[in-house]
Each structure stands twice: as structure tokens, then as C-alpha cells.
């Protein structure tokens, strides 16, 4: 339901960002961590739109690094208020909002008695006094939404307005961000579909060299790519939405993160390609196309930058996997004869190219037989990915958190695998129940799977130790040399020595 | 067959014989008599097949048949104000139920009702079908032991149930949970109607979308809208423009020239316009038609404006000018062509036809209307003025009307000449 709304509101980037900032993150805190009184007090007005909410976490010195915020809230003498001091920057709806979810550091007595600074979440109303906001920022894209600095000077926040536990703000922030993330997928889907329509219309009407644009292969490739990505994003979003709709409170934070990363990157790529199709028109301010490009650029940055989210996906996954295969890793570390023989045997097995069967296809398979090849590819990828993860954990152990290039590849593979699953299940269902144009869906699904399969294979080969495809060492060396001098260090081509 | 069954069968046959004799003597319906047979014997004979009576008297069964049908026909005939719609249909069905608790002859009644549905216009209404199924007595026809399950228990009733579902299938009505519940109540879970219901439920959703070019259920009856829809259906190019040249309703009622002008709706895409502009004026173009296009149960006739293919000698070779593309050469100066193994151009099923320049759907199929169409087309295709137009119209029998040969090009906006031209055409035709 939320996803369908998201598709509609994505007509305009600014509108959807304003709405998302109000309800996906602004008041999510009250819903997730608020007490009954807080909910009864604030939610009715927020739901009707009388008051607008904003989410205040970012400060000039701490964007992705939320734990280093400088705003402080100290308890007043009569222990009824917290005095909040600090300034937040880049707050969407900052100028319009009445209710802010503010994160500040408070002194908390730890369980062993020492004083620690921990983040706490507060619901701050503008009427508490001391809340000022700067002028709206001049942004590249989503210029319709109000983004400004918000300053808190000795704002009195009643003790009842603490969200959750004092000192538990970090967890509250994490929950809010994880749940608000996946709405981006549906907004991007809506936008991409409209973009495909516009681009196809243009390609069919414009003629150059006595041929329509739609007859040129490169343009057809762009449209096909856009359709594939839109289909994949749609499938992933609705699969995640379905998972979230299950009873209970399933923790779909990794899936939401995967949806966000994939959809924002795919959106950027597709919008770029679409603008290529429009040619010179795309550059003119009179047409809406360049605005879509500018609005899309922010998607890769806000709600958790894509790099950070990749780390999150990879690390959370590895944490989960690592716990399960701890026993096996210890065994491998001890390197007994049996394990060595097993490993050698398995490598020979792979060498002979035996196919992996995880029961997706075949008589009891859930995938429709026409998508059998893609399902086999998915199974193969999953199996080899599992083996690679074991090897990685064996090699790096706990310190894998520092190997960002390795984690990036792991995250990419994970996103591709999730995409393949979503796409195959949706295409299979479409064929089974006979939706319109299901053969087109099957085509999109199989092409997407083929591409993802080969990308995954490449990443997997790169993850091997001493793989020639792995350029990590060279990358690190290059960047070290550049950062030493903080400039481009090569000699100019026209320099002479003689 | 055990001896119990044999005795029962014998008793049943005697009773049937007696019943039929009674029927021929008293003239009551055989189906009514059959109700009195013992229920354990599932040879519910003669509910439907009055023709296969054991007594070969041709006239008597007919009498009884008409007599049996008369009360039911009356039920359907007595609409309050003669209006045939869902309310009166349901009323008739209800009346049957009130007629007697025993519901004698319900199978006949249901068959009759199925036949009458089309007249009352309710053949696509699921609620009506559910009401029809409701006529069956519940819990009676369910098999109670395994013998009854093996053999078709109450075959005529099951056939009737299947006939109801079949009419639902033919009209594309999807049954719902109420139907399922009714069927289970009436026939049980393993019966033939239930089997048919399950098949409907499985296949209907899958077949809903298999037509890539569906025609909407409620097609508008207005000829102009129908023509627009049909033309859009024929022409796949989305940039083609449909123009309504003439509508049937004449605005000026005192217009004596064309009191009932037929509608003319035409379609032409920019590609076709360009092709017409390029057409060689020495070669004629033909107006051919009418070709029929069926939309559900309506047939529309369309005409096309086409030219013949140019023979290979006269086909102009596209010259690629040397300085065309600033960025990359449009053609390479190499001597050899595409390698045979990579040449996928030839397709045995592809037949090259001459270009079609425009299509139209007109109310009348005579030359006058089509000449008007050509005149209207001239507004957007000025080149048409120089090109001779030949009318190759097929009459109602499908034969080519012997029209005059090459026509002079229709002159622009000159009423007298136009009239004389039209007169000449008519003379030429007759």
C-alpha cells in the first residue's frame, strides 16, 4: 500500500522528499519508540498535516558518523526539563516543521557506574522556544523541498518527551532509518516508468538521418536497460514490502538497504541514459528532464550514502554467516588432514564443473520451467558465494571490517543475488497466473539474470586470493601516493628532460 | 450387480412402465411421473429425454411435452409490463420455486431458463446463475456411499449443473465462492459440476489476458466511435492520426443536398503521408474495398488507398550523399557486401506489398462517399491532386464493380465540375 502511494508521489522529487521526511523519518520515531501518551499527543495532528515533522540528526561535523554529534542536552536543576543546545544542518522540512525528532548527547550513568555520553532522542516542539532555523539552502536538486539549518539555544524539553530510554537514541535512530529506507524503491520505480514512457515517445517521433531514433541499436539498448532496471527495482521493492507485511515485526533492514542501494544507483544510470536519448533537449532548463537528473543525484547520498550501506549490508551478512560457520572456521584453521583432503576434493569437484542443484528447478521446483536457466545461474552463484564467504572469513576473520574493497564486492554480489531472486519469483508468478505481457516479463527477467550472473562471477573471481583480476593492491598503492601529495603527481606530458 | 440391486431395478422398471402408461392415458408429464420413482435407484430416467419413452407413440410425448412446457413458458411470458430484464427473470425463477415445494421438473426449467437468458440480457450476471443453481434441491443429489460415488449419481441433474456452468464459461462469467458453496451443497465435492467449476477456476484467470489485442466487452454502438476504434486497431503505428471527416448527424436540417450524410472516418500516419508525397504521379493509386473487420458481433467495412509495387527497374535506389553525417561515415567504401552466413534478411513468410497510404471507414460504400474522402485527404496531402485515383470497389456480392477506367484527378473545390464528374462516374457505372 505504502509502495503504491510511493509510486504516485514520485511524480515530483521535491514533493516525495518532503513527504518522506515528514512521515518516513520525521514521525517514525514516535511510532516506533514512543509511549502511548506521546503517540496520543502528537500523532493525530501530524497525521492530519497540521503539524509537519522533521528529523534532526546531521550536524556540520557529523554526517554519516552519527555517534560524533556535538549537541548536548543536560538535565535542568528541577529535573523536569532537558536544556538542549546545538545546531543541526541540512534538515529537510526544517523551515516548515513544528515537531522535530532531535538527537543529542546526554550524560548517562553506565551499568558499571561511570559517566558516559550517550545519544538520546527527543521530541522537540517549536513552541518550546529557542528553536531557530536558517535560510533555505540553495540545492542542486529537489529545490522544492525546504532544507535549512536548525539551531537550538537553551531549548527546554520536558522529560516526558524523551523517545525511548535515555541513552538509547542510537538504537532509535537506527530503527527509524532502517525502516524509512525502502520507500525509495517504489518512488524510483514510478519515476523510471514515466521516464521510459517519455523517452520511448521521443525516440519514436524524432527522425535523424531519415531514420527514427528507435531504429538505432544504441537507443534500443538504453531503453531495454531502463526497462530491465525498472522491473528489477519494482520486484525487489514489492518483495521487501511483502516480507515486511508478514505478521510480527520482521527485520528487513538488509533487504531495505539493498533496495535503496540498487534503486538509487540504477536510477542514476537510467536517468543518465534517458537524458542521452533526449539529446540537446535534456540540457535545457525549459524541459523537465534535467530536473529529474538533479533530483535523482541526491538519492545516492541521503538516507545513508551508498558506500556506507554497502558496508552495512556486507558486515551484517558476514556477522550472521560468521556466527553460523564458526565451528567450521575453527576446524579449517586447525588444518587437519581430513579438512585438507575435503578442500582439495571440493576444488576438484568444482573443477569438473558439476552443476549445483538447490531444488529451484525440476519436478518440485517453484520456478516456472521457462526460467530454468536463470534459476540454475542463481543457484550456482549462491553456492559459490557461500564458499567464497567461508574463505573470506577464514582469511580475514574479525578484521574484515577494514577491507572495504572486499566488502564492497560482497555487497554487490548480495544485491545482485537479491535482485535475481526477486525478479525470478515475480516472473514465475506472472507466467503461472497468466498476467498480461508475461512473456515480456520473462524476457526482462532472464536478461537481468544473465547480466547479474556474469557480474557476480567476475566479483567472485576478484575475491580470490592472488587473483589477477583483483586490483585492490594497486588501487591502495595509487591512492596512497596521491593522498601523500594531495594532488595528481604525474609529470605533465610536455615536460622535458633534455 | 447384486440381487438386491436386481430386484430394485426390476421394481423400478415396472413402476416406470406403469408410470408411462399412466402418462399416456392421463397426459401428465413424464418428468412429473419420474419423480415418484424410488430414490435409491439412480436411473432418473425421462427427466429430460421425453423423446426416449418406452412407448413408441410419437404424438403423445409431444402433447405431454408442450403441456409440460406451457406452465414454464407462461412464467417467463408474464412479465409485469413486458420488460425483459434481470428483475423479471428472477421473478420467473422465484415463481417456479413457489409453484411447488417438490420442484418438479426443475431440470427442464433450468434448461429453459438458460435458453431464455439471452433474451433477458442476463447471460453475464453471476448472481442470476447462482439463483438458477439455487433451484436444485440441496443435499439430495450428494452421493452417500462409495457405490454412488463410482457411478454418476443423478446423471441428468449433474448434466444440468454442468450445462449451467458451461453457459457461464461460454459467456465468460467467473464463478465465485457462493457458486462453490452451492455446488458442494447440491452435488457434493466429487461431482462433475464441481470438477467443471474447478477447471473454470484454474483456467479462466490464465486465459483472461492471453489475447494481445482484446476488444472491450461494452463496445460503443455509435458508428463513428466504432470506426475510430476499428481504425486504431488495424493501424499499429501510434503516431497515426484519426480524422473524423463527416458525421452522420447533419447540423443543418434544411440542408437538402445531403440530408443523411454517411460518416467518414479516416486514418493516416506521418510515414504514409510522406510516402504519398513521394509517389510518382504517373502511376495510379487505387481505392479498394470494402474489407470486413469483425468486432465481437459487429462488422465494419473499411477501404484502403494503396498503390502497386514499383517494378525493380523503376525503384529508386537511395543515394547516400557523401557529406551527410558530420561525425561518422554513413557507408564504407568497400567492395564486398554482407557475408552469406550472416545474411538474415530473407524471410520466406515476408511478402512485399505495395504501400498503403490511408484507410477509412465510411457509412456508405459507393463511389461518391469515397470520392468525398479523397477530397478530404487532399487537404493534408496536396500531392494527391495530381495523382489519378482508380476506384476498385467490390459490391455486395464481392465482385468488382465495373467502374470507369482511369479517372481524371478530382478537381479542387469546384462544385459544378464536381457534380458533372460525379454524374459521369454514375453513368459509367450503370
Coordinates of N, CA, C and O in Angstrom, one line a residue, chain B residues 332-419:
Chain B
X332 N 30.7 2.6 -45.8 CA 32.1 2.3 -46.0 C 32.4 2.0 -47.5 O 31.6 1.4 -48.2
X333 N 33.5 2.5 -47.9 CA 33.9 2.4 -49.3 C 34.6 1.0 -49.5 O 35.8 1.0 -49.7
X334 N 33.8 -0.1 -49.4 CA 34.4 -1.4 -49.5 C 33.7 -2.1 -50.6 O 32.5 -1.9 -50.9
X335 N 34.4 -3.0 -51.3 CA 33.8 -3.7 -52.4 C 32.8 -4.8 -52.1 O 32.0 -5.2 -52.9
X336 N 33.0 -5.4 -51.0 CA 32.2 -6.6 -50.7 C 31.0 -6.3 -49.8 O 31.0 -5.5 -49.0
X337 N 30.0 -7.1 -50.0 CA 28.8 -7.0 -49.3 C 28.8 -7.9 -48.1 O 29.8 -8.5 -47.7
X338 N 27.6 -8.1 -47.5 CA 27.4 -8.9 -46.3 C 27.7 -10.4 -46.7 O 27.3 -10.9 -47.7
X339 N 28.4 -11.0 -45.7 CA 28.8 -12.5 -45.9 C 27.5 -13.3 -45.9 O 26.6 -13.0 -45.2
X340 N 27.4 -14.3 -46.7 CA 26.2 -15.1 -46.9 C 25.7 -15.7 -45.6 O 24.5 -15.7 -45.3
X341 N 26.7 -16.2 -44.7 CA 26.3 -16.8 -43.5 C 25.7 -15.8 -42.5 O 25.0 -16.2 -41.6
X342 N 25.9 -14.6 -42.7 CA 25.4 -13.6 -41.7 C 24.2 -12.8 -42.3 O 23.8 -11.8 -41.7
X343 N 23.7 -13.3 -43.4 CA 22.6 -12.5 -44.0 C 21.3 -13.0 -43.6 O 20.9 -14.1 -44.0
X344 N 20.6 -12.3 -42.7 CA 19.3 -12.8 -42.2 C 18.2 -12.1 -42.8 O 17.1 -12.1 -42.3
X345 N 18.4 -11.4 -43.9 CA 17.3 -10.5 -44.4 C 16.2 -11.3 -45.0 O 15.1 -10.9 -45.0
X346 N 16.5 -12.4 -45.7 CA 15.4 -13.1 -46.4 C 14.5 -13.9 -45.4 O 15.0 -14.6 -44.6
X347 N 13.2 -13.7 -45.6 CA 12.3 -14.4 -44.8 C 11.2 -14.9 -45.7 O 10.5 -14.2 -46.4
X348 N 11.0 -16.3 -45.7 CA 10.1 -16.9 -46.7 C 8.7 -16.4 -46.5 O 7.9 -16.3 -47.4
X349 N 8.3 -16.0 -45.3 CA 7.0 -15.6 -45.0 C 6.7 -14.2 -45.3 O 5.6 -13.7 -45.2
X350 N 7.7 -13.4 -45.5 CA 7.5 -12.0 -45.8 C 7.3 -11.8 -47.2 O 8.1 -12.1 -48.1
X351 N 6.1 -11.1 -47.5 CA 5.8 -10.8 -48.9 C 5.7 -9.3 -49.0 O 5.0 -8.7 -48.2
X352 N 6.4 -8.8 -50.0 CA 6.4 -7.3 -50.1 C 5.2 -6.9 -50.8 O 4.9 -7.4 -51.9
X353 N 4.5 -5.9 -50.2 CA 3.3 -5.4 -50.9 C 3.5 -4.0 -51.2 O 4.3 -3.3 -50.6
X354 N 2.6 -3.5 -52.0 CA 2.6 -2.1 -52.3 C 2.3 -1.2 -51.1 O 1.7 -1.7 -50.2
X355 N 2.6 0.0 -51.2 CA 2.4 0.9 -50.0 C 0.9 1.2 -49.8 O 0.2 1.3 -50.8
X356 N 0.5 1.3 -48.6 CA -0.9 1.7 -48.3 C -0.8 3.1 -47.7 O -0.1 3.3 -46.8
X357 N -1.6 4.0 -48.3 CA -1.4 5.4 -48.0 C -2.4 5.9 -46.9 O -2.1 6.8 -46.2
X358 N -3.6 5.3 -46.9 CA -4.5 5.7 -45.9 C -5.7 4.7 -45.8 O -5.8 3.9 -46.7
X359 N -6.4 4.8 -44.8 CA -7.6 3.9 -44.7 C -8.8 4.7 -44.2 O -8.6 5.7 -43.5
X360 N -9.9 4.2 -44.5 CA -11.1 4.9 -44.0 C -12.2 3.9 -43.7 O -12.3 2.8 -44.3
X361 N -13.1 4.3 -42.9 CA -14.4 3.6 -42.7 C -15.5 4.6 -43.0 O -15.5 5.7 -42.4
X362 N -16.3 4.2 -43.9 CA -17.4 5.1 -44.3 C -18.7 4.5 -44.2 O -18.8 3.2 -44.2
X363 N -19.8 5.3 -44.0 CA -21.1 4.7 -43.8 C -21.6 4.0 -45.1 O -22.2 3.0 -45.0
X364 N -21.3 4.6 -46.2 CA -21.8 4.1 -47.5 C -20.6 3.6 -48.2 O -19.5 4.1 -48.1
X365 N -20.8 2.6 -49.1 CA -19.7 2.0 -49.8 C -19.7 2.4 -51.3 O -19.1 1.8 -52.1
X366 N -20.4 3.5 -51.6 CA -20.4 3.9 -53.0 C -19.3 4.9 -53.3 O -18.6 5.4 -52.5
X367 N -19.1 5.1 -54.6 CA -18.0 5.9 -55.1 C -18.1 7.3 -54.6 O -17.1 8.0 -54.4
X368 N -19.3 7.8 -54.5 CA -19.5 9.2 -54.1 C -18.9 9.5 -52.7 O -18.1 10.5 -52.6
X369 N -19.2 8.7 -51.8 CA -18.7 8.9 -50.4 C -17.2 8.8 -50.5 O -16.4 9.6 -49.8
X370 N -16.6 7.8 -51.2 CA -15.2 7.6 -51.2 C -14.5 8.8 -51.9 O -13.4 9.2 -51.6
X371 N -15.2 9.3 -52.9 CA -14.6 10.5 -53.6 C -14.5 11.6 -52.6 O -13.6 12.4 -52.6
X372 N -15.6 11.8 -51.7 CA -15.5 12.8 -50.7 C -14.3 12.6 -49.8 O -13.6 13.5 -49.4
X373 N -14.1 11.3 -49.5 CA -12.9 11.0 -48.6 C -11.6 11.5 -49.3 O -10.8 12.1 -48.6
X374 N -11.5 11.2 -50.6 CA -10.3 11.6 -51.3 C -10.1 13.1 -51.2 O -9.0 13.6 -51.0
X375 N -11.3 13.8 -51.4 CA -11.2 15.2 -51.3 C -10.7 15.7 -50.0 O -9.9 16.6 -49.9
X376 N -11.3 15.1 -48.9 CA -10.8 15.5 -47.6 C -9.3 15.2 -47.4 O -8.6 15.9 -46.8
X377 N -8.9 14.0 -48.0 CA -7.5 13.7 -47.8 C -6.6 14.7 -48.5 O -5.5 14.9 -48.1
X378 N -7.1 15.3 -49.6 CA -6.3 16.2 -50.3 C -5.9 17.4 -49.5 O -4.9 18.0 -49.8
X379 N -6.7 17.7 -48.4 CA -6.3 18.8 -47.6 C -5.0 18.6 -46.9 O -4.2 19.5 -46.8
X380 N -4.7 17.4 -46.5 CA -3.4 17.2 -45.8 C -2.4 16.6 -46.8 O -1.2 16.6 -46.4
X381 N -2.8 16.1 -47.9 CA -1.9 15.6 -48.9 C -2.1 16.3 -50.2 O -2.8 15.8 -51.1
X382 N -1.5 17.4 -50.4 CA -1.7 18.2 -51.6 C -1.3 17.4 -52.9 O -1.7 17.6 -54.0
X383 N -0.3 16.5 -52.7 CA 0.2 15.8 -53.9 C -0.9 14.9 -54.5 O -0.8 14.5 -55.7
X384 N -1.9 14.6 -53.7 CA -3.0 13.8 -54.2 C -3.7 14.4 -55.4 O -4.3 13.6 -56.2
X385 N -3.6 15.7 -55.5 CA -4.4 16.3 -56.6 C -3.9 15.9 -57.9 O -4.6 15.9 -58.9
X386 N -2.6 15.6 -58.0 CA -2.0 15.2 -59.3 C -2.1 13.8 -59.6 O -1.8 13.3 -60.7
X387 N -2.4 13.0 -58.7 CA -2.3 11.5 -58.8 C -3.7 11.0 -59.3 O -4.7 11.3 -58.6
X388 N -3.7 10.2 -60.3 CA -5.0 9.6 -60.7 C -5.5 8.5 -59.7 O -4.7 7.7 -59.2
X389 N -6.7 8.6 -59.4 CA -7.3 7.6 -58.4 C -8.3 6.7 -59.1 O -9.2 7.2 -59.8
X390 N -8.1 5.4 -58.9 CA -8.9 4.4 -59.5 C -9.7 3.8 -58.4 O -9.2 3.4 -57.4
X391 N -11.0 3.7 -58.6 CA -11.9 3.1 -57.6 C -12.1 1.7 -57.9 O -12.8 1.3 -58.9
X392 N -11.6 0.8 -57.1 CA -11.8 -0.7 -57.3 C -12.7 -1.2 -56.2 O -12.2 -1.7 -55.2
X393 N -14.0 -0.9 -56.4 CA -14.9 -1.3 -55.2 C -15.6 -2.6 -55.5 O -16.0 -2.8 -56.6
X394 N -15.7 -3.4 -54.5 CA -16.4 -4.6 -54.6 C -17.8 -4.4 -54.2 O -18.1 -3.7 -53.2
X395 N -18.8 -5.0 -54.9 CA -20.2 -4.8 -54.5 C -20.5 -5.8 -53.4 O -19.7 -6.5 -52.8
X396 N -21.8 -5.9 -53.1 CA -22.2 -6.8 -52.0 C -21.9 -8.2 -52.3 O -21.7 -9.0 -51.4
X397 N -21.9 -8.6 -53.6 CA -21.5 -10.0 -53.9 C -20.1 -10.2 -53.9 O -19.6 -11.3 -54.1
X398 N -19.3 -9.2 -53.8 CA -17.8 -9.4 -53.7 C -17.2 -9.2 -55.1 O -16.0 -9.3 -55.2
X399 N -18.0 -9.0 -56.1 CA -17.4 -8.9 -57.4 C -17.0 -7.4 -57.6 O -17.6 -6.5 -57.1
X400 N -16.0 -7.3 -58.5 CA -15.5 -5.9 -58.7 C -16.6 -5.2 -59.6 O -17.0 -5.7 -60.6
X401 N -16.9 -4.0 -59.1 CA -17.9 -3.2 -59.9 C -17.1 -2.7 -61.1 O -16.0 -2.2 -61.0
X402 N -17.8 -2.7 -62.2 CA -17.2 -2.3 -63.5 C -17.2 -0.8 -63.5 O -18.2 -0.1 -63.9
X403 N -16.2 -0.2 -63.0 CA -16.2 1.3 -62.9 C -15.5 1.8 -64.2 O -14.9 1.0 -65.0
X404 N -15.5 3.1 -64.3 CA -14.8 3.6 -65.5 C -13.3 3.4 -65.2 O -12.9 3.1 -64.1
X405 N -12.5 3.5 -66.3 CA -11.1 3.2 -66.2 C -10.4 4.3 -65.4 O -10.8 4.7 -64.3
X406 N -9.3 4.8 -65.9 CA -8.5 5.8 -65.2 C -9.4 7.0 -65.1 O -10.0 7.6 -66.0
X407 N -9.5 7.5 -63.9 CA -10.3 8.7 -63.6 C -9.4 9.9 -63.8 O -8.2 9.9 -63.6
X408 N -10.1 11.0 -64.1 CA -9.3 12.2 -64.1 C -9.2 12.6 -62.6 O -10.0 12.2 -61.8
X409 N -8.2 13.3 -62.3 CA -8.0 13.6 -60.9 C -9.1 14.5 -60.4 O -9.6 15.4 -61.1
X410 N -9.6 14.3 -59.2 CA -10.8 15.1 -58.8 C -10.3 16.5 -58.6 O -9.3 16.8 -58.0
X411 N -11.1 17.4 -59.2 CA -10.6 18.8 -59.3 C -10.9 19.5 -57.9 O -11.7 19.1 -57.2
X412 N -10.1 20.5 -57.6 CA -10.2 21.1 -56.3 C -11.4 22.1 -56.2 O -11.4 23.0 -57.0
X413 N -12.3 21.8 -55.3 CA -13.3 22.8 -54.9 C -14.1 23.4 -56.0 O -14.2 24.7 -56.0
X414 N -14.5 22.7 -56.9 CA -15.3 23.3 -58.0 C -16.6 22.5 -58.0 O -16.7 21.4 -58.6
X415 N -17.7 23.1 -57.5 CA -18.9 22.3 -57.3 C -19.5 21.8 -58.6 O -19.9 20.7 -58.7
X416 N -19.6 22.7 -59.6 CA -20.3 22.2 -60.8 C -19.5 21.1 -61.5 O -20.1 20.1 -61.8
X417 N -18.2 21.3 -61.6 CA -17.4 20.3 -62.2 C -17.5 19.0 -61.4 O -17.6 17.9 -61.9
X418 N -17.6 19.2 -60.1 CA -17.6 18.0 -59.2 C -18.9 17.2 -59.5 O -18.9 16.0 -59.6
X419 N -20.0 18.0 -59.6 CA -21.3 17.3 -59.9 C -21.2 16.6 -61.2 O -21.7 15.4 -61.3

